[in-house]
Coordinates of C-alpha atoms in Angstrom, one line a residue:
M62 CA -39.9 68.8 47.8
L63 CA -36.2 68.6 46.2
H64 CA -35.1 71.5 44.2
E65 CA -32.1 71.7 41.7
H66 CA -29.7 74.3 41.8
C67 CA -27.4 75.3 39.2
H68 CA -24.2 77.1 39.4
F69 CA -21.5 78.6 36.5
N70 CA -18.0 77.8 36.7
S71 CA -16.7 80.7 34.8
R72 CA -13.1 79.0 34.6
S73 CA -14.1 76.0 33.2
N74 CA -17.1 77.1 31.2
V75 CA -19.2 74.3 32.5
M76 CA -22.7 74.6 34.3
H77 CA -23.1 72.2 37.2
C78 CA -26.6 71.4 38.2
G79 CA -27.6 69.5 41.4
K80 CA -30.2 69.5 44.2
N81 CA -31.1 69.8 47.4
G82 CA -34.0 69.2 49.9
S83 CA -35.8 66.1 50.5
T84 CA -38.6 64.2 48.9
G85 CA -41.8 65.0 47.0
D86 CA -41.8 64.9 42.9
L87 CA -40.0 62.1 40.9
F88 CA -36.3 63.2 40.4
A89 CA -33.3 61.9 38.6
V90 CA -31.3 62.3 41.5
S91 CA -28.1 61.2 39.7
V92 CA -28.5 63.7 37.1
G93 CA -29.5 66.9 39.1
C94 CA -33.1 67.6 37.3
R95 CA -37.0 66.8 37.5
L96 CA -38.9 64.3 35.6
S97 CA -42.7 64.4 35.5
R98 CA -44.6 61.9 38.2
G99 CA -44.9 58.7 36.1
I100 CA -41.9 58.9 34.4
V101 CA -39.5 56.1 35.5
V102 CA -36.2 57.6 36.2
F103 CA -33.9 54.4 35.9
E104 CA -31.3 56.0 38.6
E105 CA -28.8 52.9 38.6
A106 CA -28.6 52.3 35.1
I107 CA -28.1 56.0 34.2
A108 CA -25.5 56.2 37.0
A109 CA -23.7 53.1 35.1
N110 CA -23.8 54.2 32.0
R111 CA -22.6 57.6 33.2
A112 CA -19.4 55.6 34.6
N113 CA -19.2 53.7 31.3
W114 CA -18.9 57.1 29.3
D115 CA -16.7 58.5 31.5
E116 CA -14.3 55.8 30.9
R117 CA -15.1 56.0 27.2
A118 CA -14.2 59.6 27.0
D119 CA -10.6 58.6 27.9
V120 CA -10.2 55.7 25.2
H121 CA -11.9 58.1 22.7
V122 CA -9.8 61.5 23.1
R123 CA -6.9 58.9 22.4
S124 CA -8.3 57.1 19.4
R125 CA -7.4 57.6 15.5
M126 CA -11.6 57.6 15.2
Y127 CA -11.7 60.8 16.7
D128 CA -8.2 62.5 16.1
V129 CA -8.3 65.0 18.5
D130 CA -4.9 66.5 17.8
A131 CA -6.3 67.1 14.3
Y132 CA -9.3 69.1 14.9
V133 CA -7.2 71.3 17.4
A134 CA -4.5 72.0 14.6
D135 CA -6.8 72.7 11.8
S136 CA -9.5 75.6 12.6
G137 CA -11.2 74.3 9.2
R138 CA -11.8 70.9 10.1
I139 CA -15.2 69.9 10.2
S140 CA -16.6 66.5 11.4
S141 CA -18.5 64.0 9.3
V142 CA -21.1 63.7 11.2
V143 CA -22.0 67.6 11.4
R144 CA -21.7 67.5 7.9
N145 CA -24.3 64.5 7.3
D146 CA -26.7 66.3 10.0
L147 CA -26.1 69.9 7.9
A148 CA -27.1 68.1 4.8
V149 CA -30.5 67.1 6.4
L150 CA -30.9 70.2 8.3
A151 CA -30.1 72.9 5.4
P152 CA -33.5 72.9 3.7
H153 CA -35.2 74.1 6.9
L154 CA -32.7 76.9 7.7
P155 CA -33.1 80.3 6.2
E156 CA -30.6 81.2 3.4
S157 CA -27.9 82.1 5.6
G158 CA -27.8 78.4 7.0
I159 CA -26.4 78.0 10.4
V160 CA -24.6 81.3 10.6
G161 CA -25.7 83.6 13.4
R162 CA -27.9 80.9 14.7
S163 CA -27.8 80.1 18.6
L164 CA -27.2 76.1 18.9
L165 CA -27.7 73.7 21.5
H166 CA -26.1 70.1 21.1
L167 CA -27.6 67.6 23.3
Q168 CA -25.6 64.2 24.1
C169 CA -22.3 66.2 22.9
H170 CA -19.7 63.8 24.4
I171 CA -16.4 65.2 23.8
G172 CA -17.6 67.9 22.0
I173 CA -16.1 67.1 18.5
D174 CA -19.4 67.8 16.8
T175 CA -20.0 71.0 19.1
L176 CA -16.7 72.3 18.3
S177 CA -17.9 71.8 14.5
W178 CA -21.0 73.2 14.3
A179 CA -19.2 76.4 16.1
R180 CA -16.6 76.6 13.3
L181 CA -20.0 76.5 10.9
G182 CA -20.9 79.8 12.2
A183 CA -23.4 79.1 15.0
V184 CA -23.4 81.1 18.0
D185 CA -23.6 80.8 21.8
V186 CA -23.1 77.3 21.2
H187 CA -24.0 75.0 24.1
G188 CA -23.0 71.2 24.6
L189 CA -25.1 69.3 26.9
D190 CA -23.8 65.5 28.2
L191 CA -24.5 63.1 31.0
S192 CA -20.8 62.2 31.5
P193 CA -18.6 64.7 33.3
N194 CA -15.4 63.6 32.2
S195 CA -16.7 63.6 28.5
L196 CA -17.3 67.7 29.1
R197 CA -13.7 67.9 31.1
H198 CA -12.4 66.5 27.7
A199 CA -14.7 68.8 25.6
E200 CA -13.8 72.0 27.5
R201 CA -10.1 71.1 27.1
I202 CA -10.5 70.6 23.5
A203 CA -12.4 73.6 22.5
R204 CA -10.1 75.6 24.6
D205 CA -7.0 74.4 22.7
A206 CA -8.7 75.0 19.6
G207 CA -9.7 78.5 20.5
C208 CA -13.3 78.2 20.4
G209 CA -15.8 79.6 23.3
I210 CA -18.3 76.9 24.0
T211 CA -20.9 76.5 27.0
W212 CA -20.8 73.3 28.4
V213 CA -23.4 71.7 30.8
E214 CA -23.9 68.5 32.7
G215 CA -27.1 66.8 32.9
D216 CA -29.8 64.1 31.6
A217 CA -31.0 65.3 28.2
R218 CA -34.5 64.4 29.1
C219 CA -34.6 67.5 31.3
A220 CA -32.1 69.8 29.2
S221 CA -34.5 72.7 29.4
E222 CA -34.4 72.8 33.0
L223 CA -30.5 72.7 33.4
V224 CA -29.8 75.1 30.3
G225 CA -32.4 77.8 31.3
R226 CA -32.7 79.7 28.0
R227 CA -33.6 79.3 24.4
F228 CA -32.4 78.5 21.2
D229 CA -32.7 78.8 17.5
T230 CA -31.9 75.3 16.8
V231 CA -31.3 72.0 18.7
V232 CA -29.3 69.4 17.6
T233 CA -28.6 65.5 18.5
S234 CA -27.3 62.9 16.4
A235 CA -24.8 59.7 16.2
G236 CA -25.9 57.0 18.6
T237 CA -27.9 59.2 21.2
I238 CA -31.5 58.3 21.8
V239 CA -30.4 54.6 22.7
W240 CA -29.4 55.9 26.1
L241 CA -32.5 57.3 27.0
P242 CA -35.0 55.5 28.8
E243 CA -38.1 57.4 27.3
L244 CA -39.0 60.0 24.8
S245 CA -41.8 62.0 26.3
A246 CA -39.8 64.2 28.6
W247 CA -37.1 64.5 26.0
A248 CA -39.5 65.7 23.5
R249 CA -41.1 68.2 26.0
S250 CA -37.6 69.5 26.8
I251 CA -36.5 70.1 23.3
H252 CA -39.7 72.1 22.8
D253 CA -39.3 74.2 25.7
L254 CA -35.5 74.7 24.9
L255 CA -36.5 76.3 21.1
K256 CA -37.6 79.6 20.4
P257 CA -40.5 80.3 18.5
D258 CA -39.9 78.8 14.9
G259 CA -36.7 77.4 16.2
V260 CA -35.6 74.2 14.5
F261 CA -34.6 70.7 15.8
L262 CA -33.0 67.9 14.1
I263 CA -32.4 64.3 15.2
R264 CA -30.3 61.9 13.1
D265 CA -29.4 58.4 14.7
D266 CA -29.1 54.8 14.1
H267 CA -32.0 53.3 12.1
P268 CA -33.7 51.2 15.0
I269 CA -34.0 48.3 12.7
L270 CA -30.4 47.8 13.3
G271 CA -30.6 47.1 16.7
A272 CA -33.6 44.7 15.8
M273 CA -30.9 42.8 14.1
G274 CA -28.4 43.3 16.7
F275 CA -26.4 45.1 14.4
Q276 CA -25.8 41.7 12.5
P277 CA -27.8 41.5 9.2
W278 CA -30.1 39.9 7.9
E279 CA -32.1 38.2 10.8
I280 CA -34.1 40.3 13.1
S281 CA -33.4 38.8 16.8
D282 CA -34.5 41.6 19.1
D283 CA -37.6 44.1 19.4
Y284 CA -38.0 46.9 16.8
L285 CA -40.7 48.3 18.5
G286 CA -39.9 50.3 21.8
G287 CA -41.5 49.7 25.1
G288 CA -40.1 46.4 25.3
G289 CA -37.8 47.4 28.6
T290 CA -33.8 47.9 29.2
R291 CA -31.5 45.7 27.2
T292 CA -28.2 45.3 29.7
Y293 CA -24.9 44.0 28.4
T294 CA -21.2 44.1 29.3
D295 CA -18.3 45.2 27.2
S296 CA -14.9 46.2 28.1
G297 CA -14.2 48.1 25.0
T298 CA -15.8 50.7 23.0
Y299 CA -16.7 51.5 19.0
T300 CA -12.9 53.0 18.4
E301 CA -10.1 50.8 17.3
D302 CA -8.2 48.6 19.7
S303 CA -10.3 49.3 22.4
A304 CA -11.1 46.1 24.0
G305 CA -10.4 45.6 27.6
Q306 CA -10.1 49.4 28.4
I307 CA -13.4 49.8 30.2
A308 CA -13.7 48.8 33.6
H309 CA -17.3 49.9 33.9
T310 CA -18.5 47.3 31.6
T311 CA -22.0 47.6 32.2
N312 CA -24.4 49.3 29.6
H313 CA -28.1 49.8 29.6
E314 CA -30.0 50.6 26.1
W315 CA -33.5 51.3 25.3
R316 CA -35.2 50.8 21.9
H317 CA -37.2 53.5 20.3
D318 CA -38.9 53.0 17.0
L319 CA -39.4 55.6 14.4
G320 CA -42.9 56.0 15.2
E321 CA -42.3 56.5 18.9
V322 CA -40.0 59.3 18.0
V323 CA -42.0 61.1 15.6
G324 CA -44.9 60.7 18.1
A325 CA -43.0 62.2 20.9
L326 CA -42.1 65.0 18.8
L327 CA -45.5 65.7 18.0
D328 CA -47.4 65.1 21.3
A329 CA -44.6 67.8 22.6
G330 CA -46.4 70.2 20.3
L331 CA -43.4 70.2 17.5
A332 CA -44.3 70.3 13.9
V333 CA -42.9 67.8 12.0
E334 CA -41.3 69.0 8.7
A335 CA -39.3 66.0 7.5
V336 CA -38.6 62.2 8.0
R337 CA -36.1 60.5 6.2
E338 CA -34.4 57.1 6.2
L339 CA -30.8 57.2 4.9
P340 CA -28.7 54.6 3.6
Y341 CA -25.3 55.3 5.6
M342 CA -24.1 55.8 8.8
D343 CA -21.3 57.6 10.7
W344 CA -19.5 54.3 12.2
P345 CA -18.7 50.8 11.0
A346 CA -21.7 49.1 12.9
F347 CA -21.2 45.9 11.6
P348 CA -18.1 44.3 9.0
E349 CA -20.0 44.0 5.6
L350 CA -20.0 47.8 5.8
V351 CA -18.0 49.6 3.2
A352 CA -16.8 53.3 3.3
C353 CA -18.9 55.7 1.3
E354 CA -18.8 59.4 0.8
Q355 CA -21.1 59.9 3.9
G356 CA -19.1 57.5 6.3
W357 CA -20.3 53.7 5.8
G358 CA -23.0 51.9 3.9
L359 CA -23.9 48.4 2.3
P360 CA -21.7 47.3 -0.7
P361 CA -23.8 47.2 -4.0
G362 CA -25.9 44.3 -4.6
R363 CA -26.7 44.0 -0.7
P364 CA -30.5 44.7 0.3
R365 CA -31.3 48.1 0.5
I366 CA -32.1 49.1 4.2
P367 CA -32.0 52.3 6.2
L368 CA -28.9 52.6 8.2
N369 CA -29.8 55.9 9.7
F370 CA -32.9 58.2 10.3
A371 CA -33.6 61.6 10.6
V372 CA -36.2 63.9 11.6
V373 CA -36.3 67.7 11.5
A374 CA -39.2 69.3 13.7
R375 CA -39.9 73.1 14.4
R376 CA -41.2 74.9 17.4
R377 CA -44.1 77.0 15.8
G378 CA -43.8 80.7 16.0

């Protein structure tokens, strides 16, 4: 049987998790954690995505969109992603809000949003991501900003095995679950990561946009999940002037409809407290969008469709 092993690098503040031994249960070997029998691991696809996001991280830290230097220089700067997340999450928090609550940020990328949660008063903040290069940048950014955050490398589907503790709050947002092959292990992991009465938030691109290929207004692909892997190549990323900067161009994505997201959380034993469909998103996914207070939205006069969705769930006390 394979066994995970983890060690914490106190110098870099990064927890690394790996594996040893041989055969037995089904493991996500490429990410160092065990998944239940019957869960398809997609090792090659996950490895390709990791290589792609390792390169994206280098592009993103140089971009105007992420504006890393401004976040380091201004200790009061909070990302628009986290402001939007908090607007959804706040009614489900105590009167003191996020202040003093331990927090895990899943699929944290280069850590700008993780840093923002810490600046809002979250404590014992952890960020988890599949990409080691993203975490190297995240550690540097947080260090330069004078903020202590623990960074964990691994697959969000088995984060509870890699982190080994519980939190008051777990969050994930802005382009995350499309990179996960399935959601049942992910939801169970979130349940196990939460303390009793702990709260989880996901806010992400609405799956209707994927069905339209992010080119409204015609349905051109599946809305419902379960249709298999979407594989494509792209030498750029979503930040400005990035075409041709990515050498590992293969991307693998998976559709997850809103019912699948809610159902996975319910099946994991979480109590769903809110489901929202939102008229804004965090990035200009297609040319017709215009800038708005929350980021990007459709111009007046266009059909009103959801661009984001959000779900808040709680682990029963």
